[in-house]
């Protein structure tokens, strides 16, 4: 197995599309929004069966040009922003057997929100500390680091001495 196949098999997650696209800016869903999704990617070369493929416009290439490839590799859901790109490739919802299309204003933004939802919104579990000002930032950062190392665990509970 490749590294990607091992990673996918050891962390098999499935989630209902409705939950994945919540607050993502999705404008419309064409097809079954209760379909199970097994992974999310924006690189058509990494699409696996059951994936949500997000077509993102890039500087060098446009992910919309790879929608057909993603479908042929087993993508279950296609998220896109450029309706004309679908039409240029003759991709029509009524001709897609079981494939769900999700139209969005910004594929890049929707990808970020969908990935966060899919992986359980990990940033909500982080505590961030910002240090601003003109003097003493490094000293303050080292002081906070010392306190954390000496008295706290990474989850914020006191160490036993």
PDB file of C-alpha atoms in Angstrom:
ATOM      1  CA  UNK A   1       0.000   0.000   0.000  1.00  0.00           C
ATOM      2  CA  UNK A   2       1.064   3.573  -0.604  1.00  0.00           C
ATOM      3  CA  UNK A   3       1.488   5.981   2.301  1.00  0.00           C
ATOM      4  CA  UNK A   4      -1.824   7.651   1.370  1.00  0.00           C
ATOM      5  CA  UNK A   5      -3.664   4.302   1.272  1.00  0.00           C
ATOM      6  CA  UNK A   6      -2.301   3.362   4.716  1.00  0.00           C
ATOM      7  CA  UNK A   7      -3.309   6.762   6.095  1.00  0.00           C
ATOM      8  CA  UNK A   8      -6.817   6.474   4.634  1.00  0.00           C
ATOM      9  CA  UNK A   9      -7.359   2.915   5.877  1.00  0.00           C
ATOM     10  CA  UNK A  10      -6.167   3.675   9.398  1.00  0.00           C
ATOM     11  CA  UNK A  11      -8.238   6.847   9.799  1.00  0.00           C
ATOM     12  CA  UNK A  12     -11.418   5.969   7.939  1.00  0.00           C
ATOM     13  CA  UNK A  13     -13.897   8.725   8.688  1.00  0.00           C
ATOM     14  CA  UNK A  14     -17.322   9.012   7.141  1.00  0.00           C
ATOM     15  CA  UNK A  15     -19.656  11.932   7.580  1.00  0.00           C
ATOM     16  CA  UNK A  16     -22.965  13.035   6.103  1.00  0.00           C
ATOM     17  CA  UNK A  17     -22.569  15.777   3.477  1.00  0.00           C
ATOM     18  CA  UNK A  18     -25.080  18.064   5.256  1.00  0.00           C
ATOM     19  CA  UNK A  19     -22.786  18.271   8.280  1.00  0.00           C
ATOM     20  CA  UNK A  20     -19.678  18.812   6.175  1.00  0.00           C
ATOM     21  CA  UNK A  21     -21.041  21.768   4.217  1.00  0.00           C
ATOM     22  CA  UNK A  22     -22.745  23.490   7.169  1.00  0.00           C
ATOM     23  CA  UNK A  23     -21.761  27.208   7.154  1.00  0.00           C
ATOM     24  CA  UNK A  24     -19.497  26.642   4.134  1.00  0.00           C
ATOM     25  CA  UNK A  25     -21.248  29.096   1.852  1.00  0.00           C
ATOM     26  CA  UNK A  26     -22.863  26.369  -0.244  1.00  0.00           C
ATOM     27  CA  UNK A  27     -25.544  27.956  -2.420  1.00  0.00           C
ATOM     28  CA  UNK A  28     -27.224  24.829  -3.724  1.00  0.00           C
ATOM     29  CA  UNK A  29     -26.996  21.054  -3.463  1.00  0.00           C
ATOM     30  CA  UNK A  30     -28.002  18.985  -6.490  1.00  0.00           C
ATOM     31  CA  UNK A  31     -28.600  15.442  -5.314  1.00  0.00           C
ATOM     32  CA  UNK A  32     -28.755  13.637  -1.981  1.00  0.00           C
ATOM     33  CA  UNK A  33     -27.346  15.889   0.742  1.00  0.00           C
ATOM     34  CA  UNK A  34     -27.463  12.938   3.178  1.00  0.00           C
ATOM     35  CA  UNK A  35     -24.796  11.004   1.253  1.00  0.00           C
ATOM     36  CA  UNK A  36     -21.780   9.687   3.215  1.00  0.00           C
ATOM     37  CA  UNK A  37     -18.408  11.246   2.403  1.00  0.00           C
ATOM     38  CA  UNK A  38     -15.172   9.404   3.246  1.00  0.00           C
ATOM     39  CA  UNK A  39     -12.566  12.097   2.473  1.00  0.00           C
ATOM     40  CA  UNK A  40     -12.100  15.638   1.195  1.00  0.00           C
ATOM     41  CA  UNK A  41      -9.521  16.748  -1.331  1.00  0.00           C
ATOM     42  CA  UNK A  42      -8.799  19.420  -3.912  1.00  0.00           C
ATOM     43  CA  UNK A  43      -6.184  17.388  -5.808  1.00  0.00           C
ATOM     44  CA  UNK A  44      -7.845  15.085  -8.355  1.00  0.00           C
ATOM     45  CA  UNK A  45      -4.832  12.755  -8.255  1.00  0.00           C
ATOM     46  CA  UNK A  46      -5.629  11.967  -4.599  1.00  0.00           C
ATOM     47  CA  UNK A  47      -9.355  11.299  -5.002  1.00  0.00           C
ATOM     48  CA  UNK A  48     -10.542   7.985  -3.580  1.00  0.00           C
ATOM     49  CA  UNK A  49     -13.952   6.307  -3.674  1.00  0.00           C
ATOM     50  CA  UNK A  50     -16.516   8.267  -1.674  1.00  0.00           C
ATOM     51  CA  UNK A  51     -14.539  11.529  -1.673  1.00  0.00           C
ATOM     52  CA  UNK A  52     -15.734  15.106  -1.764  1.00  0.00           C
ATOM     53  CA  UNK A  53     -13.683  16.781  -4.515  1.00  0.00           C
ATOM     54  CA  UNK A  54     -13.452  20.564  -4.274  1.00  0.00           C
ATOM     55  CA  UNK A  55     -12.628  22.283  -7.564  1.00  0.00           C
ATOM     56  CA  UNK A  56     -10.446  25.270  -6.632  1.00  0.00           C
ATOM     57  CA  UNK A  57      -9.227  27.846  -9.125  1.00  0.00           C
ATOM     58  CA  UNK A  58      -5.460  28.094  -8.812  1.00  0.00           C
ATOM     59  CA  UNK A  59      -2.783  30.294 -10.312  1.00  0.00           C
ATOM     60  CA  UNK A  60      -1.332  27.600 -12.593  1.00  0.00           C
ATOM     61  CA  UNK A  61      -4.400  25.420 -13.163  1.00  0.00           C
ATOM     62  CA  UNK A  62      -8.105  25.296 -12.443  1.00  0.00           C
ATOM     63  CA  UNK A  63      -9.504  22.415 -10.400  1.00  0.00           C
ATOM     64  CA  UNK A  64     -12.691  22.649 -12.442  1.00  0.00           C
ATOM     65  CA  UNK A  65     -10.723  21.160 -15.363  1.00  0.00           C
ATOM     66  CA  UNK A  66     -10.262  17.951 -13.340  1.00  0.00           C
ATOM     67  CA  UNK A  67     -13.847  17.301 -12.276  1.00  0.00           C
ATOM     68  CA  UNK A  68     -14.326  14.500 -14.824  1.00  0.00           C
ATOM     69  CA  UNK A  69     -11.121  12.825 -13.619  1.00  0.00           C
ATOM     70  CA  UNK A  70     -12.257  13.093  -9.980  1.00  0.00           C
ATOM     71  CA  UNK A  71     -15.592  11.486 -10.883  1.00  0.00           C
ATOM     72  CA  UNK A  72     -13.834   8.668 -12.754  1.00  0.00           C
ATOM     73  CA  UNK A  73     -11.693   8.011  -9.648  1.00  0.00           C
ATOM     74  CA  UNK A  74     -14.771   7.620  -7.449  1.00  0.00           C
ATOM     75  CA  UNK A  75     -15.618  11.088  -6.122  1.00  0.00           C
ATOM     76  CA  UNK A  76     -19.116  11.002  -4.653  1.00  0.00           C
ATOM     77  CA  UNK A  77     -19.514  14.788  -4.286  1.00  0.00           C
ATOM     78  CA  UNK A  78     -18.207  17.677  -6.385  1.00  0.00           C
ATOM     79  CA  UNK A  79     -18.033  21.166  -4.880  1.00  0.00           C
ATOM     80  CA  UNK A  80     -17.520  23.919  -7.454  1.00  0.00           C
ATOM     81  CA  UNK A  81     -17.927  27.639  -8.037  1.00  0.00           C
ATOM     82  CA  UNK A  82     -17.716  27.967 -11.839  1.00  0.00           C
ATOM     83  CA  UNK A  83     -20.936  26.795 -13.504  1.00  0.00           C
ATOM     84  CA  UNK A  84     -19.555  27.600 -16.964  1.00  0.00           C
ATOM     85  CA  UNK A  85     -16.628  25.208 -16.401  1.00  0.00           C
ATOM     86  CA  UNK A  86     -19.095  22.364 -15.809  1.00  0.00           C
ATOM     87  CA  UNK A  87     -20.978  23.280 -18.961  1.00  0.00           C
ATOM     88  CA  UNK A  88     -17.727  23.427 -21.011  1.00  0.00           C
ATOM     89  CA  UNK A  89     -17.011  19.844 -19.916  1.00  0.00           C
ATOM     90  CA  UNK A  90     -20.600  18.760 -20.620  1.00  0.00           C
ATOM     91  CA  UNK A  91     -21.142  17.849 -16.977  1.00  0.00           C
ATOM     92  CA  UNK A  92     -24.858  17.918 -16.240  1.00  0.00           C
ATOM     93  CA  UNK A  93     -26.387  16.799 -12.966  1.00  0.00           C
ATOM     94  CA  UNK A  94     -29.180  14.832 -14.607  1.00  0.00           C
ATOM     95  CA  UNK A  95     -26.573  12.662 -16.370  1.00  0.00           C
ATOM     96  CA  UNK A  96     -24.505  11.907 -13.259  1.00  0.00           C
ATOM     97  CA  UNK A  97     -25.433   8.635 -11.603  1.00  0.00           C
ATOM     98  CA  UNK A  98     -25.440   9.209  -7.836  1.00  0.00           C
ATOM     99  CA  UNK A  99     -22.930  12.095  -7.926  1.00  0.00           C
ATOM    100  CA  UNK A 100     -23.888  15.093  -5.797  1.00  0.00           C
ATOM    101  CA  UNK A 101     -22.998  18.612  -6.944  1.00  0.00           C
ATOM    102  CA  UNK A 102     -22.544  21.469  -4.462  1.00  0.00           C
ATOM    103  CA  UNK A 103     -22.477  25.001  -5.891  1.00  0.00           C
ATOM    104  CA  UNK A 104     -20.635  27.626  -3.854  1.00  0.00           C
ATOM    105  CA  UNK A 105     -19.484  31.232  -4.215  1.00  0.00           C
ATOM    106  CA  UNK A 106     -15.904  30.472  -3.210  1.00  0.00           C
ATOM    107  CA  UNK A 107     -14.468  26.965  -3.461  1.00  0.00           C
ATOM    108  CA  UNK A 108     -11.387  27.998  -1.497  1.00  0.00           C
ATOM    109  CA  UNK A 109     -13.444  29.279   1.477  1.00  0.00           C
ATOM    110  CA  UNK A 110     -15.861  26.347   1.302  1.00  0.00           C
ATOM    111  CA  UNK A 111     -12.958  23.869   1.274  1.00  0.00           C
ATOM    112  CA  UNK A 112     -11.564  25.384   4.478  1.00  0.00           C
ATOM    113  CA  UNK A 113     -14.909  25.257   6.299  1.00  0.00           C
ATOM    114  CA  UNK A 114     -15.794  21.777   4.990  1.00  0.00           C
ATOM    115  CA  UNK A 115     -12.408  20.357   6.041  1.00  0.00           C
ATOM    116  CA  UNK A 116     -12.761  21.904   9.479  1.00  0.00           C
ATOM    117  CA  UNK A 117     -16.243  20.413   9.866  1.00  0.00           C
ATOM    118  CA  UNK A 118     -15.108  17.011   8.575  1.00  0.00           C
ATOM    119  CA  UNK A 119     -12.241  16.795  11.056  1.00  0.00           C
ATOM    120  CA  UNK A 120     -14.259  17.976  14.054  1.00  0.00           C
ATOM    121  CA  UNK A 121     -13.348  21.684  14.035  1.00  0.00           C
ATOM    122  CA  UNK A 122      -9.915  21.176  15.597  1.00  0.00           C
ATOM    123  CA  UNK A 123      -9.126  24.893  15.854  1.00  0.00           C
ATOM    124  CA  UNK A 124     -11.947  25.288  18.396  1.00  0.00           C
ATOM    125  CA  UNK A 125      -9.921  23.133  20.780  1.00  0.00           C
ATOM    126  CA  UNK A 126      -6.833  25.361  20.635  1.00  0.00           C
ATOM    127  CA  UNK A 127      -5.921  28.070  23.077  1.00  0.00           C
ATOM    128  CA  UNK A 128      -3.943  30.869  21.490  1.00  0.00           C
ATOM    129  CA  UNK A 129      -1.911  33.561  23.188  1.00  0.00           C
ATOM    130  CA  UNK A 130      -0.867  36.701  21.324  1.00  0.00           C
ATOM    131  CA  UNK A 131       1.900  38.993  22.507  1.00  0.00           C
ATOM    132  CA  UNK A 132       2.029  42.479  21.013  1.00  0.00           C
ATOM    133  CA  UNK A 133       3.890  45.678  21.732  1.00  0.00           C
ATOM    134  CA  UNK A 134       7.266  47.219  21.052  1.00  0.00           C
ATOM    135  CA  UNK A 135       9.363  45.882  23.927  1.00  0.00           C
ATOM    136  CA  UNK A 136       9.472  42.642  25.886  1.00  0.00           C
ATOM    137  CA  UNK A 137       7.750  40.260  23.465  1.00  0.00           C
ATOM    138  CA  UNK A 138      10.546  37.673  23.470  1.00  0.00           C
ATOM    139  CA  UNK A 139      10.982  37.844  27.236  1.00  0.00           C
ATOM    140  CA  UNK A 140       7.240  37.439  27.751  1.00  0.00           C
ATOM    141  CA  UNK A 141       7.103  34.511  25.306  1.00  0.00           C
ATOM    142  CA  UNK A 142       9.971  32.737  27.095  1.00  0.00           C
ATOM    143  CA  UNK A 143       8.306  33.412  30.462  1.00  0.00           C
ATOM    144  CA  UNK A 144       5.004  31.896  29.270  1.00  0.00           C
ATOM    145  CA  UNK A 145       6.848  28.909  27.788  1.00  0.00           C
ATOM    146  CA  UNK A 146       8.692  28.344  31.091  1.00  0.00           C
ATOM    147  CA  UNK A 147       5.432  28.413  33.062  1.00  0.00           C
ATOM    148  CA  UNK A 148       3.795  26.025  30.622  1.00  0.00           C
ATOM    149  CA  UNK A 149       6.737  23.586  30.686  1.00  0.00           C
ATOM    150  CA  UNK A 150       7.177  23.750  34.422  1.00  0.00           C
ATOM    151  CA  UNK A 151       3.588  23.817  35.674  1.00  0.00           C
ATOM    152  CA  UNK A 152       1.154  22.879  32.904  1.00  0.00           C
ATOM    153  CA  UNK A 153       0.637  19.957  30.573  1.00  0.00           C
ATOM    154  CA  UNK A 154      -0.294  20.544  26.955  1.00  0.00           C
ATOM    155  CA  UNK A 155      -3.976  20.272  27.874  1.00  0.00           C
ATOM    156  CA  UNK A 156      -3.808  22.971  30.520  1.00  0.00           C
ATOM    157  CA  UNK A 157      -3.866  20.897  33.698  1.00  0.00           C
ATOM    158  CA  UNK A 158      -1.342  21.324  36.481  1.00  0.00           C
ATOM    159  CA  UNK A 159       1.542  18.889  36.607  1.00  0.00           C
ATOM    160  CA  UNK A 160       2.002  16.942  39.787  1.00  0.00           C
ATOM    161  CA  UNK A 161       5.282  17.732  41.536  1.00  0.00           C
TER     162      UNK A 161
END
